[in-house]
Structures are given as C-alpha cells and as structure tokens.
C-alpha cells in the first residue's frame, strides 16, 4: 500500500486547519480579507509548530484563482485550482522555499534575489520563504536588506526562524512578526485522535497522551512519532506499546516515588529505584514522568477545578496533590528538572537517580525522615515532649545532624502509611492534639537544647548585661564574668538588693572582677546592689544565649546550604521556597 507519512498527509492546507495558532490565523485572515498586505512576514516559533505550513497557506491565499479560475486573493484558498495544488505539491514556480540552514551564503541569497526582478511566471505573487533565516551570514543579510526595503509589489517575503534573537534588527524592523505558539499536549492529542479516526486506526487514549507529551509542542513531531508508533505496534496504538517505544516510564512508578518522598520514606525510595533498575526502565524517563506528575499536581493545587476528567491519571494526581504543599511541589519539580541534566554526569544513571531522589528527601520541608533510620523509626514513639518546641527550631534540625531536639523524632514517626505528611498544613480533624505541624506558637524560639536552658531570671540578666556592654561600662574580664554567669536569684528585700550569680571558671570569680561588676550594675540600675558569686555549672548565661542565637542564625537555610551550588541555584530560583519552612523566618 502506498503510504504518505502522516506529517505530510495532514499538513494544514488552509488556515482553518492550522491547529493551535488562532491568533496568527485571525491576523492573517483579516489582512487577506481587507487586502492590507505587508510585504514581509516573520514567523517565529519552535520547530514543528507550523511555520512552513503558514507560509504555504499564505502563498496559496495570494495566488489562488478559485475552482472556476476567477477568484482573487482570499483568506480561504480553494485547494483545487492549479496554484493551490501546485503549491501543496511543491511545484509552483513562483513559490520558493530556501532553507537558510543549508544555504547560508551570500551566493544563494543573491541568486534568489536576482530572480526577484522578474515578475511572477504564473501567479499573482512571488512568495519567497526563507526558513531558519537566522542562519544567514551577515553579508547574506545585507544582500537581502535592499530588496526587503523596496520590494517589487509582486514579491512577498516570508521569513521563518526558531531563533528571532539572531535576526538583525534591520531585518526585524521590516517584517510583520508573528509568534507561533508551541502546542499544548491537549491540542496535540485532540488533533492526533482526529487524524487517527480519519485513518481508521484504533488508538488507546493513553497512547495518544504519551505521544502528545512526547512531541513537546510540535505537531509535526507528534505526527511522525505516531507514524513510528503505528509501525512499531504493527498497525495498532496501545499505551504499553507507545510507552515502550518512547522509553517512557509507567505513571505508577512516578506515583510510587512521589508517595515515598511525601512520606519521607527513604527505604521505599531506594526500593522503588531498585525496581526500576530491574525492569530496565530509564532514569531519565522516570524523572520525566515525575516532572509531568508534579506539574499536574501543581496545577491541581492552584486550581482544583482544573481536573481533566477524561485523563485517567488525574484522580491519582489529585490525591497526591493533597500530600504536598504547593511550594514543596514546586521545589521537587525543580529538583527533578535539574536532576535530569545531571544524570549524564553520574557514574551510572541509576545512582544519579538515587541521588536526585535523596536530595528531595534531604531538603524536604519538614525534613523528617531524611535518613532511612529515621524514616524507619517506630510509629510508637509518638510525641512526648514535642509540641513544646516551637516550629522553627524543629524544622531546622534535620539539616544539622549535630543538634538534636526531641521534636524531629516525633515528626519522623508521624508519617505512617497513608497519613498526610506532617508538614502539610491540613487541619487534623480528630487527632488535632498531636499535630506538630500546628501553627507556630507565639512563645519565643528556643534554641537547641544543647546550648542553654532558660531560667526565670535569664532574660533579666541577659538584658542588664547587654545594657552594660552597650554602655561599655565594663572591661574585658568583668564583661567575661557577666557573660559567663547565670543569675540565680535577686533578693530585692535585702539592703542593698543581692544578686546571686553562678559562674564556673575560677579565674572569673576573683573579688576584683566581682566588685567592678557590682559597681557597673549599681550604676546601671541607679541604686546600690550587692553581687555574690558562687561556683558551679551555669546553664543559662548571656554567653550561652548569644551562642544559641548565633547557631540559630547559622542554621538559616542560606548558610546551611552554602556548599551546594545546585541547591543554591534552586533557592535563587524560588525566592519563596524554604528548604525548611519556618527556619528562615527573621526574628
Ligand atoms: Zn485555489
């Protein structure tokens, strides 16, 4: 059987058939109807969006003579007159297509322009299509410019390019420019099903969805992929067949991975990758499928009504959309995209894939379950003291293994099976009390336990020491005494009032230091005080508080990740993204 490839057979032959480019069609149709024609058009857009098709339709519109040979310029070329048929079949002498990618020199252009001085042989207009015009050399551009400035009235230029940035402004300014849009997968899919219906070829909707996605906005690619798929599937189009042909990874694998990531289950992530490896599925395909899934989830999170009922994957995406916060979905998506690029650099693509996935766990908001051990922590370890800790400190913990707070344990234990992960700010209906997620409590941030334990007089002491430091009323040694002391009691009833301090270092307890501190404090408070210093381990000193504060600052995300340029890039890209929500809040 004679077989014309779909991409050629179903090339749009009139403006009405030009799928997905309504804005261009409307402008050109109006211009043709009103006979207000420009002498040069520039069509921009990625490959396969229909630039050549528009050019041919335009040439037909200008030269069509109608079925009875009496028609004039029309927005609806008849398709049956000699001009229409000859242009469609590439035999029309007055329509010339020049591919600048292979004819970039001044000679080819000069030859073409030499022909321009002669009137059209059979048509009303000569139409020159220069495809990939940005590839022309500068001298070629210059040669063209003169004709472009003062073209004979029977000559129309159609320039097409995928890269308008490389077209000199002198040329751009002489053209009417139209941007042809890449086509949405949905549009491509609809067109494919029309085409296949016309071809009487059975196709599973899932197969068409994969083809449409694989075409990346190019209708021509979609049609040639479909051709290949028909050959591959010996005449039928099944989802499994197309998936195999495209090396695409089944949606269920992506779903499993996103679920594991949402639940913070490192072990499950590794197991899923092992599964992919043993099935021989590609890591790139996996990340692509994850990207598609995350994109769908993000849309549903932003616009829940956007659910496409005809898409069998949609309900799953909707369910997963509920597992992650929108900003986290964005964050994972970005890691997936960047990860794809780095797969080639990894020792092998599966280890690359594992690293990309583990990165998502490591930098996941909430951060619990960053390691398999944590993820595996028994669910029985339900929070004991957790809610006391306020969120920022807790959230910052996972990226700093050194600082251990009780809270992460409870958080890590939370994501059991199908529960929504702990960082999701969904109101818990019946089990609210546990929710460590709960909104930030108003109480002040407590730095990690290791540093200091707040005491009743800690704030007061830190305050007066701060004031003495500011007033520079104390020297270095006395300052050290003040900073290293914990205030145990203040006896206001005594005369003068007695401040009891405890300090560990013996050298600081010398009477001379104590007296100076006493004088400075009396000065500050504007009444006499007595200071008594006892030996012992201090647990709430201004110095410890300062350290805790410094630690807290250091823990802010930007600093934690300063060694990871990739994450840095991610963070730059997502100004609002937090590695750990709450940890980067200014206080
Ligand atoms: Zn015609």
XYZ file of C-alpha atoms and ligand atoms in Angstrom:
588
model
C 0.000 0.000 0.000
C 1.242 3.436 -0.759
C 1.673 5.302 2.432
C 2.102 9.007 2.843
C 3.585 9.906 6.192
C 1.060 11.484 8.485
C 3.031 14.658 8.988
C 2.835 15.367 5.271
C -0.585 13.982 4.651
C -2.073 16.017 7.481
C -0.109 19.183 6.992
C -2.576 22.018 7.421
C -3.747 23.115 3.995
C -5.827 26.093 4.982
C -5.984 28.499 7.864
C -8.934 26.709 9.419
C -6.884 23.535 9.742
C -3.966 25.277 11.373
C -4.227 23.852 14.846
C -3.450 25.913 17.895
C -2.426 29.145 16.166
C -5.700 31.018 16.182
C -4.102 34.396 16.884
C -1.936 34.214 13.791
C -4.748 32.851 11.673
C -7.027 35.672 12.675
C -4.497 38.384 11.879
C -3.610 36.906 8.504
C -7.218 36.219 7.585
C -8.146 39.816 8.327
C -5.205 41.146 6.352
C -6.105 38.993 3.362
C -9.784 39.821 3.521
C -9.073 43.533 3.691
C -6.230 43.236 1.177
C -3.919 45.042 3.520
C -0.853 43.027 2.835
C 2.563 43.544 4.242
C 5.498 42.733 2.008
C 7.435 40.721 4.578
C 6.345 38.399 7.330
C 8.439 36.839 10.026
C 7.120 33.710 11.685
C 8.864 32.655 14.835
C 8.357 29.577 16.951
C 9.923 26.262 17.855
C 10.226 23.515 15.309
C 7.147 21.798 14.027
C 4.630 24.396 15.116
C 3.567 25.182 11.570
C 5.793 27.935 10.230
C 6.188 26.330 6.815
C 2.530 25.433 6.732
C 1.502 29.046 7.333
C 3.869 30.166 4.642
C 2.368 27.770 2.108
C -1.167 28.679 3.032
C -0.260 32.329 2.647
C 1.228 31.644 -0.784
C -1.971 29.860 -1.782
C -4.148 32.624 -0.374
C -2.256 35.135 -2.509
C -2.283 33.078 -5.679
C -5.486 31.071 -5.532
C -7.683 31.528 -8.570
C -10.653 29.628 -7.181
C -12.282 26.479 -8.556
C -13.532 28.327 -11.621
C -10.345 30.258 -12.228
C -11.840 33.669 -11.492
C -11.074 34.037 -7.799
C -8.839 36.689 -6.319
C -6.788 36.995 -3.168
C -8.640 35.098 -0.498
C -8.368 34.060 3.105
C -9.820 30.714 2.073
C -7.726 29.212 -0.707
C -9.802 26.712 -2.634
C -7.274 23.913 -2.649
C -8.338 22.718 -6.089
C -7.071 25.349 -8.524
C -3.725 24.873 -10.214
C -1.988 27.322 -7.937
C -3.265 25.695 -4.769
C -2.447 22.200 -5.923
C 0.969 23.131 -7.220
C 1.911 24.907 -4.045
C 0.735 21.960 -1.975
C 2.827 19.595 -4.014
C 5.831 21.889 -4.153
C 5.691 22.539 -7.899
C 4.623 26.160 -8.039
C 7.319 28.129 -9.824
C 6.577 31.387 -8.059
C 6.808 29.903 -4.614
C 10.347 29.280 -3.451
C 11.413 27.753 -0.178
C 15.015 28.318 0.799
C 16.470 26.670 3.855
C 18.994 29.089 5.231
C 20.446 26.378 7.451
C 21.946 24.735 4.375
C 22.120 27.806 2.079
C 23.551 30.383 4.334
C 25.894 32.126 1.941
C 25.533 35.314 0.023
C 25.540 33.428 -3.276
C 22.327 31.562 -2.679
C 20.583 34.678 -1.487
C 21.900 36.665 -4.423
C 20.591 34.062 -6.845
C 17.218 34.205 -5.192
C 17.166 37.988 -5.257
C 18.261 38.048 -8.886
C 15.102 36.135 -9.689
C 13.077 38.667 -7.771
C 13.361 41.274 -10.520
C 11.256 39.121 -12.825
C 7.537 39.176 -12.481
C 5.747 36.033 -11.386
C 5.535 33.435 -14.114
C 2.095 32.017 -13.424
C 0.866 33.511 -10.194
C -0.092 36.913 -8.890
C 2.712 36.977 -6.407
C 6.102 35.539 -5.940
C 6.469 34.242 -2.419
C 9.900 33.537 -1.002
C 10.105 31.527 2.163
C 13.482 31.722 3.841
C 13.414 29.160 6.607
C 15.778 29.347 9.590
C 16.612 32.830 8.395
C 18.792 33.489 11.445
C 21.379 31.159 9.922
C 22.143 33.531 7.060
C 25.579 35.089 7.083
C 25.839 38.819 7.636
C 26.693 39.512 4.040
C 23.690 37.479 3.002
C 21.513 39.539 5.314
C 22.913 42.718 3.824
C 22.290 41.484 0.314
C 18.704 40.769 1.255
C 18.146 44.025 3.044
C 17.931 46.190 -0.052
C 15.225 44.086 -1.623
C 13.468 43.909 1.715
C 13.439 47.706 1.897
C 11.939 48.276 -1.531
C 10.451 45.061 -2.748
C 8.605 44.925 -6.046
C 4.897 44.838 -5.344
C 4.531 41.295 -6.631
C 7.060 39.921 -4.164
C 6.281 38.721 -0.657
C 8.910 37.592 1.769
C 8.149 35.035 4.407
C 10.941 34.604 6.886
C 10.808 31.846 9.459
C 13.057 31.247 12.408
C 13.316 29.315 15.616
C 15.681 31.946 16.969
C 14.487 35.514 16.305
C 17.179 36.886 18.634
C 19.762 36.169 15.970
C 17.948 38.066 13.243
C 19.468 41.560 12.777
C 17.207 44.391 13.949
C 17.387 45.958 10.495
C 15.637 42.884 9.152
C 13.237 42.521 12.065
C 12.056 46.077 11.700
C 10.965 45.475 8.117
C 8.839 42.453 8.881
C 5.452 41.896 10.358
C 6.207 39.431 13.094
C 4.069 36.564 14.298
C 4.948 34.168 17.035
C 3.608 30.679 16.532
C 2.996 29.043 19.850
C 4.136 25.600 20.845
C 1.073 23.462 21.074
C -0.415 22.283 24.323
C -0.338 18.498 24.728
C -4.118 18.589 24.886
C -4.341 20.303 21.495
C -1.894 17.833 20.002
C -3.790 14.920 21.472
C -7.084 16.120 20.063
C -5.554 16.579 16.654
C -3.992 13.127 16.785
C -7.295 11.500 17.552
C -8.909 13.337 14.629
C -6.124 12.198 12.332
C -6.265 8.600 13.529
C -10.020 8.500 13.238
C -9.650 9.632 9.641
C -7.026 6.954 9.114
C -9.287 4.392 10.778
C -6.575 3.381 13.188
C -7.566 2.293 16.657
C -5.707 4.021 19.439
C -5.854 3.884 23.193
C -6.281 7.322 24.756
C -3.256 6.657 26.951
C -1.160 6.060 23.852
C -2.215 9.384 22.377
C -1.497 11.177 25.624
C 2.036 9.790 25.643
C 2.594 10.723 22.009
C 1.242 14.208 22.566
C 3.507 14.704 25.530
C 6.494 13.240 23.704
C 6.003 15.716 20.871
C 6.855 18.637 23.144
C 4.618 21.137 21.461
C 5.445 20.204 17.894
C 2.587 18.892 15.801
C 4.986 17.643 13.179
C 6.876 15.613 15.757
C 3.608 14.301 17.144
C 2.596 13.051 13.733
C 5.923 11.452 12.955
C 6.022 9.824 16.381
C 2.564 8.499 15.653
C 3.817 7.131 12.343
C 6.599 5.342 14.136
C 4.234 4.060 16.780
C 1.920 2.654 14.129
C 4.833 0.823 12.567
C 6.088 -0.267 15.982
C 2.697 -1.587 17.032
C 2.029 -3.204 13.646
C -0.943 -1.005 12.941
C -2.382 -0.517 16.399
C -1.609 2.033 19.056
C -1.553 0.719 22.588
C -0.381 2.624 25.602
C 2.072 -0.102 26.538
C 3.489 -0.209 23.032
C 3.945 3.525 22.785
C 5.450 3.636 26.233
C 7.968 1.030 25.226
C 8.758 2.830 22.012
C 9.298 6.163 23.737
C 11.208 4.610 26.611
C 8.618 6.253 28.798
C 8.179 5.109 32.341
C 4.821 3.995 33.592
C 2.986 6.581 35.645
C 2.660 4.130 38.527
C 6.418 4.250 39.169
C 6.372 8.026 39.395
C 3.377 7.831 41.698
C 5.147 5.371 43.962
C 8.181 7.631 44.173
C 6.224 10.780 44.907
C 4.297 8.943 47.607
C 7.508 7.706 49.199
C 9.008 11.181 49.061
C 5.893 12.699 50.561
C 6.015 10.212 53.400
C 9.740 10.692 53.853
C 10.408 7.010 53.339
C 13.983 6.746 52.177
C 13.920 2.974 52.175
C 10.894 2.937 49.910
C 12.578 5.370 47.522
C 15.611 3.111 47.237
C 13.408 0.070 46.780
C 11.485 1.829 44.016
C 14.699 2.665 42.186
C 15.845 -0.939 42.508
C 12.538 -1.920 40.960
C 13.097 0.449 38.042
C 16.578 -0.896 37.532
C 15.459 -4.498 37.474
C 12.759 -3.641 34.951
C 15.359 -1.868 32.852
C 13.397 1.380 32.900
C 15.278 4.536 32.176
C 16.198 7.014 34.891
C 15.617 9.908 32.540
C 12.188 8.568 31.709
C 11.444 8.263 35.407
C 12.342 11.864 36.100
C 10.356 12.987 33.076
C 7.323 11.132 34.280
C 7.798 12.580 37.764
C 8.035 16.054 36.283
C 4.804 15.511 34.388
C 3.120 14.223 37.530
C 4.399 17.056 39.725
C 3.329 19.583 37.132
C -0.145 18.116 37.096
C -0.210 18.164 40.906
C 0.878 21.793 40.995
C -1.910 22.761 38.613
C -4.441 20.942 40.745
C -3.121 22.582 43.894
C -3.511 26.000 42.342
C -6.758 25.311 40.528
C -8.546 22.288 41.948
C -11.222 22.596 39.263
C -8.638 22.034 36.563
C -9.096 18.296 36.923
C -9.370 16.789 33.454
C -11.987 14.103 33.887
C -11.015 12.325 30.715
C -7.473 11.844 31.953
C -7.260 8.571 33.864
C -4.178 9.860 35.678
C -5.988 12.870 37.054
C -7.557 11.316 40.170
C -4.170 9.990 41.284
C -2.579 13.361 40.710
C -5.358 14.968 42.712
C -4.778 12.577 45.595
C -1.029 13.239 45.565
C -1.652 16.971 45.293
C -3.161 16.718 48.750
C 0.005 15.177 50.148
C 2.313 18.059 49.412
C 2.229 21.783 49.939
C 2.279 23.793 46.702
C 5.686 25.288 47.331
C 7.061 21.884 48.025
C 5.641 20.524 44.815
C 7.429 23.358 43.047
C 10.615 22.545 44.869
C 10.507 18.867 43.954
C 9.696 19.760 40.380
C 12.732 21.959 40.178
C 14.979 19.292 41.629
C 13.612 16.834 39.085
C 14.384 19.164 36.194
C 17.875 19.936 37.386
C 18.404 16.298 38.218
C 17.667 15.263 34.675
C 20.531 17.372 33.455
C 22.971 15.856 35.893
C 22.132 12.205 35.227
C 24.722 12.148 32.465
C 27.416 13.179 34.913
C 26.660 10.435 37.406
C 28.718 7.221 37.418
C 25.619 5.459 36.150
C 22.151 6.761 35.633
C 20.544 4.831 38.472
C 22.951 6.144 41.056
C 22.307 9.572 39.581
C 18.608 8.956 40.022
C 19.067 7.827 43.614
C 20.992 10.999 44.419
C 18.361 13.209 42.876
C 15.630 11.484 44.845
C 17.581 11.548 48.091
C 18.210 15.223 47.591
C 14.488 15.724 47.597
C 14.332 13.939 50.920
C 17.305 15.766 52.366
C 15.993 19.201 51.580
C 12.376 18.463 52.052
C 10.410 20.951 54.085
C 9.791 19.465 57.483
C 12.835 17.398 56.788
C 11.817 14.460 58.919
C 12.840 11.086 57.700
C 15.882 12.359 55.945
C 17.616 9.124 56.561
C 16.334 5.618 56.293
C 16.845 5.060 60.017
C 14.696 7.992 60.863
C 12.075 7.010 58.388
C 12.030 3.600 59.897
C 11.598 4.932 63.411
C 8.769 3.095 65.079
C 5.498 4.894 64.907
C 5.045 4.052 68.561
C 7.430 6.798 69.536
C 4.626 9.284 69.367
C 5.416 12.699 70.653
C 6.303 13.007 74.248
C 7.613 16.477 74.599
C 7.378 17.558 71.025
C 4.752 20.281 70.949
C 6.721 22.336 73.424
C 9.331 23.069 70.868
C 8.311 25.759 68.528
C 8.452 25.110 64.870
C 11.468 26.996 63.522
C 13.979 25.198 65.634
C 12.455 21.859 64.958
C 12.296 22.451 61.287
C 15.893 23.453 61.054
C 17.152 20.403 62.811
C 17.318 17.758 60.098
C 19.951 19.561 58.091
C 22.141 19.888 61.148
C 22.538 16.406 62.475
C 24.600 17.730 65.355
C 21.729 19.466 67.029
C 19.265 17.028 68.340
C 15.950 18.163 69.599
C 13.244 15.843 70.761
C 10.852 17.132 68.163
C 12.245 15.604 64.980
C 11.765 12.169 66.395
C 8.118 12.744 66.819
C 7.863 14.284 63.414
C 9.725 11.454 61.830
C 7.427 8.969 63.374
C 4.382 10.771 62.171
C 4.292 9.859 58.503
C 2.951 6.396 58.882
C 1.452 4.676 55.883
C -1.195 6.835 54.306
C -1.410 9.683 56.751
C -0.707 13.029 55.207
C 2.869 14.006 55.905
C 3.431 16.207 58.907
C 4.362 19.337 57.084
C 1.077 19.528 55.290
C -0.917 22.273 56.837
C -4.199 20.496 56.686
C -6.384 20.767 59.708
C -6.377 17.482 61.516
C -9.923 16.637 62.304
C -9.923 14.318 65.260
C -6.327 13.865 66.153
C -5.501 17.513 66.365
C -3.667 17.427 69.669
C -0.655 15.682 68.240
C -0.191 17.781 65.183
C 3.317 19.089 65.492
C 2.505 20.965 62.337
C 0.126 23.185 64.133
C 0.602 26.804 63.597
C 3.567 28.491 65.135
C 3.165 29.057 68.770
C 3.611 32.593 69.985
C 6.256 31.701 72.531
C 9.828 32.675 71.785
C 12.048 30.431 69.791
C 14.074 28.091 71.880
C 17.445 27.304 70.509
C 18.669 23.762 70.524
C 18.732 22.088 73.933
C 22.429 21.631 73.933
C 23.093 25.303 74.385
C 21.131 26.656 77.338
C 18.118 26.070 79.488
C 16.037 29.145 80.036
C 15.672 30.130 83.678
C 13.313 32.637 85.290
C 15.973 35.298 85.638
C 17.805 34.506 82.420
C 16.061 37.192 80.400
C 16.550 39.835 83.046
C 20.233 39.050 83.461
C 20.908 38.913 79.742
C 19.172 42.257 79.440
C 21.201 44.087 82.055
C 24.425 42.541 80.789
C 23.511 43.689 77.318
C 22.949 47.188 78.631
C 26.269 47.226 80.469
C 28.000 46.031 77.305
C 26.359 48.735 75.300
C 27.272 51.361 77.828
C 30.818 49.987 77.693
C 30.834 50.364 81.418
C 32.794 47.163 81.982
C 36.191 45.947 80.904
C 37.027 42.720 79.178
C 37.440 40.494 82.229
C 34.405 41.843 84.029
C 32.484 41.513 80.856
C 33.560 37.895 80.684
C 32.325 37.351 84.242
C 28.963 38.882 83.371
C 28.646 36.882 80.164
C 29.593 33.575 81.779
C 27.307 33.965 84.790
C 23.892 32.655 85.447
C 21.685 34.780 87.669
C 20.274 32.503 90.372
C 18.295 34.964 92.438
C 17.660 38.609 93.074
C 16.781 39.477 96.618
C 15.086 42.865 96.343
C 14.177 42.889 100.033
C 17.798 42.999 101.112
C 19.545 46.322 101.512
C 21.166 46.710 99.153
C 19.435 44.132 96.937
C 21.542 40.998 96.415
C 22.126 39.460 93.000
C 23.389 35.902 93.239
C 25.401 34.717 90.278
C 26.926 31.369 89.465
C 29.975 31.003 87.291
C 32.122 28.019 86.558
C 35.543 29.457 85.784
C 37.522 30.129 88.912
C 39.527 32.977 87.403
C 36.338 34.904 86.858
C 35.314 34.655 90.493
C 38.119 36.923 91.728
C 36.756 39.607 94.103
C 38.196 42.420 91.987
C 36.062 41.426 88.989
C 33.029 40.970 91.161
C 33.427 44.438 92.660
C 33.741 46.057 89.286
C 30.690 44.258 88.035
C 28.843 45.303 91.169
C 29.753 48.947 90.566
C 28.699 48.807 86.948
C 25.404 47.180 87.796
C 24.710 49.723 90.540
C 25.454 52.441 88.017
C 23.082 50.940 85.524
C 20.240 50.418 87.959
C 20.947 53.726 89.670
C 20.884 52.180 93.096
C 23.387 50.187 95.062
C 23.425 46.423 94.602
C 25.469 43.646 96.054
C 26.738 40.816 93.899
C 27.545 37.392 95.277
C 29.245 34.855 93.064
C 29.162 31.139 93.645
C 30.980 28.319 91.860
C 29.084 25.849 89.763
C 27.937 24.920 86.286
C 25.884 27.678 84.742
C 23.114 26.645 82.410
C 21.660 29.986 81.321
C 24.260 32.655 80.730
C 24.261 35.583 78.325
C 27.180 33.931 76.557
C 25.236 30.717 76.061
C 22.286 32.691 74.820
C 24.472 34.551 72.361
C 25.923 31.287 71.108
C 22.469 29.843 70.717
C 21.420 32.896 68.783
C 24.461 32.636 66.569
C 23.780 28.974 65.995
C 20.222 29.744 65.133
C 21.307 32.293 62.594
C 23.839 29.968 61.115
C 21.152 27.445 60.703
C 19.197 29.632 58.463
C 18.857 27.896 55.197
C 21.126 30.018 53.041
C 24.032 29.295 55.292
C 23.377 25.630 55.714
C 23.383 25.030 52.039
C 26.175 27.333 51.038
C 28.241 24.363 49.912
C 25.692 23.098 47.476
C 25.621 25.244 44.344
C 22.706 23.313 42.957
C 20.523 23.918 45.941
C 21.730 27.467 45.946
C 20.562 27.810 42.387
C 17.273 26.301 43.374
C 16.887 28.666 46.249
C 17.666 31.567 43.988
C 15.104 30.414 41.569
C 12.492 30.049 44.256
C 12.720 33.153 46.326
C 9.831 31.996 48.419
C 10.946 28.424 48.760
C 12.208 27.361 52.093
C 14.462 24.423 52.493
C 12.707 24.034 55.759
C 9.661 26.159 56.208
C 9.867 28.358 59.226
C 13.601 28.082 59.656
C 14.417 31.146 57.671
C 11.993 33.493 59.315
C 13.578 36.667 60.580
C 13.120 37.314 64.244
Zn -7.057 27.753 -5.149
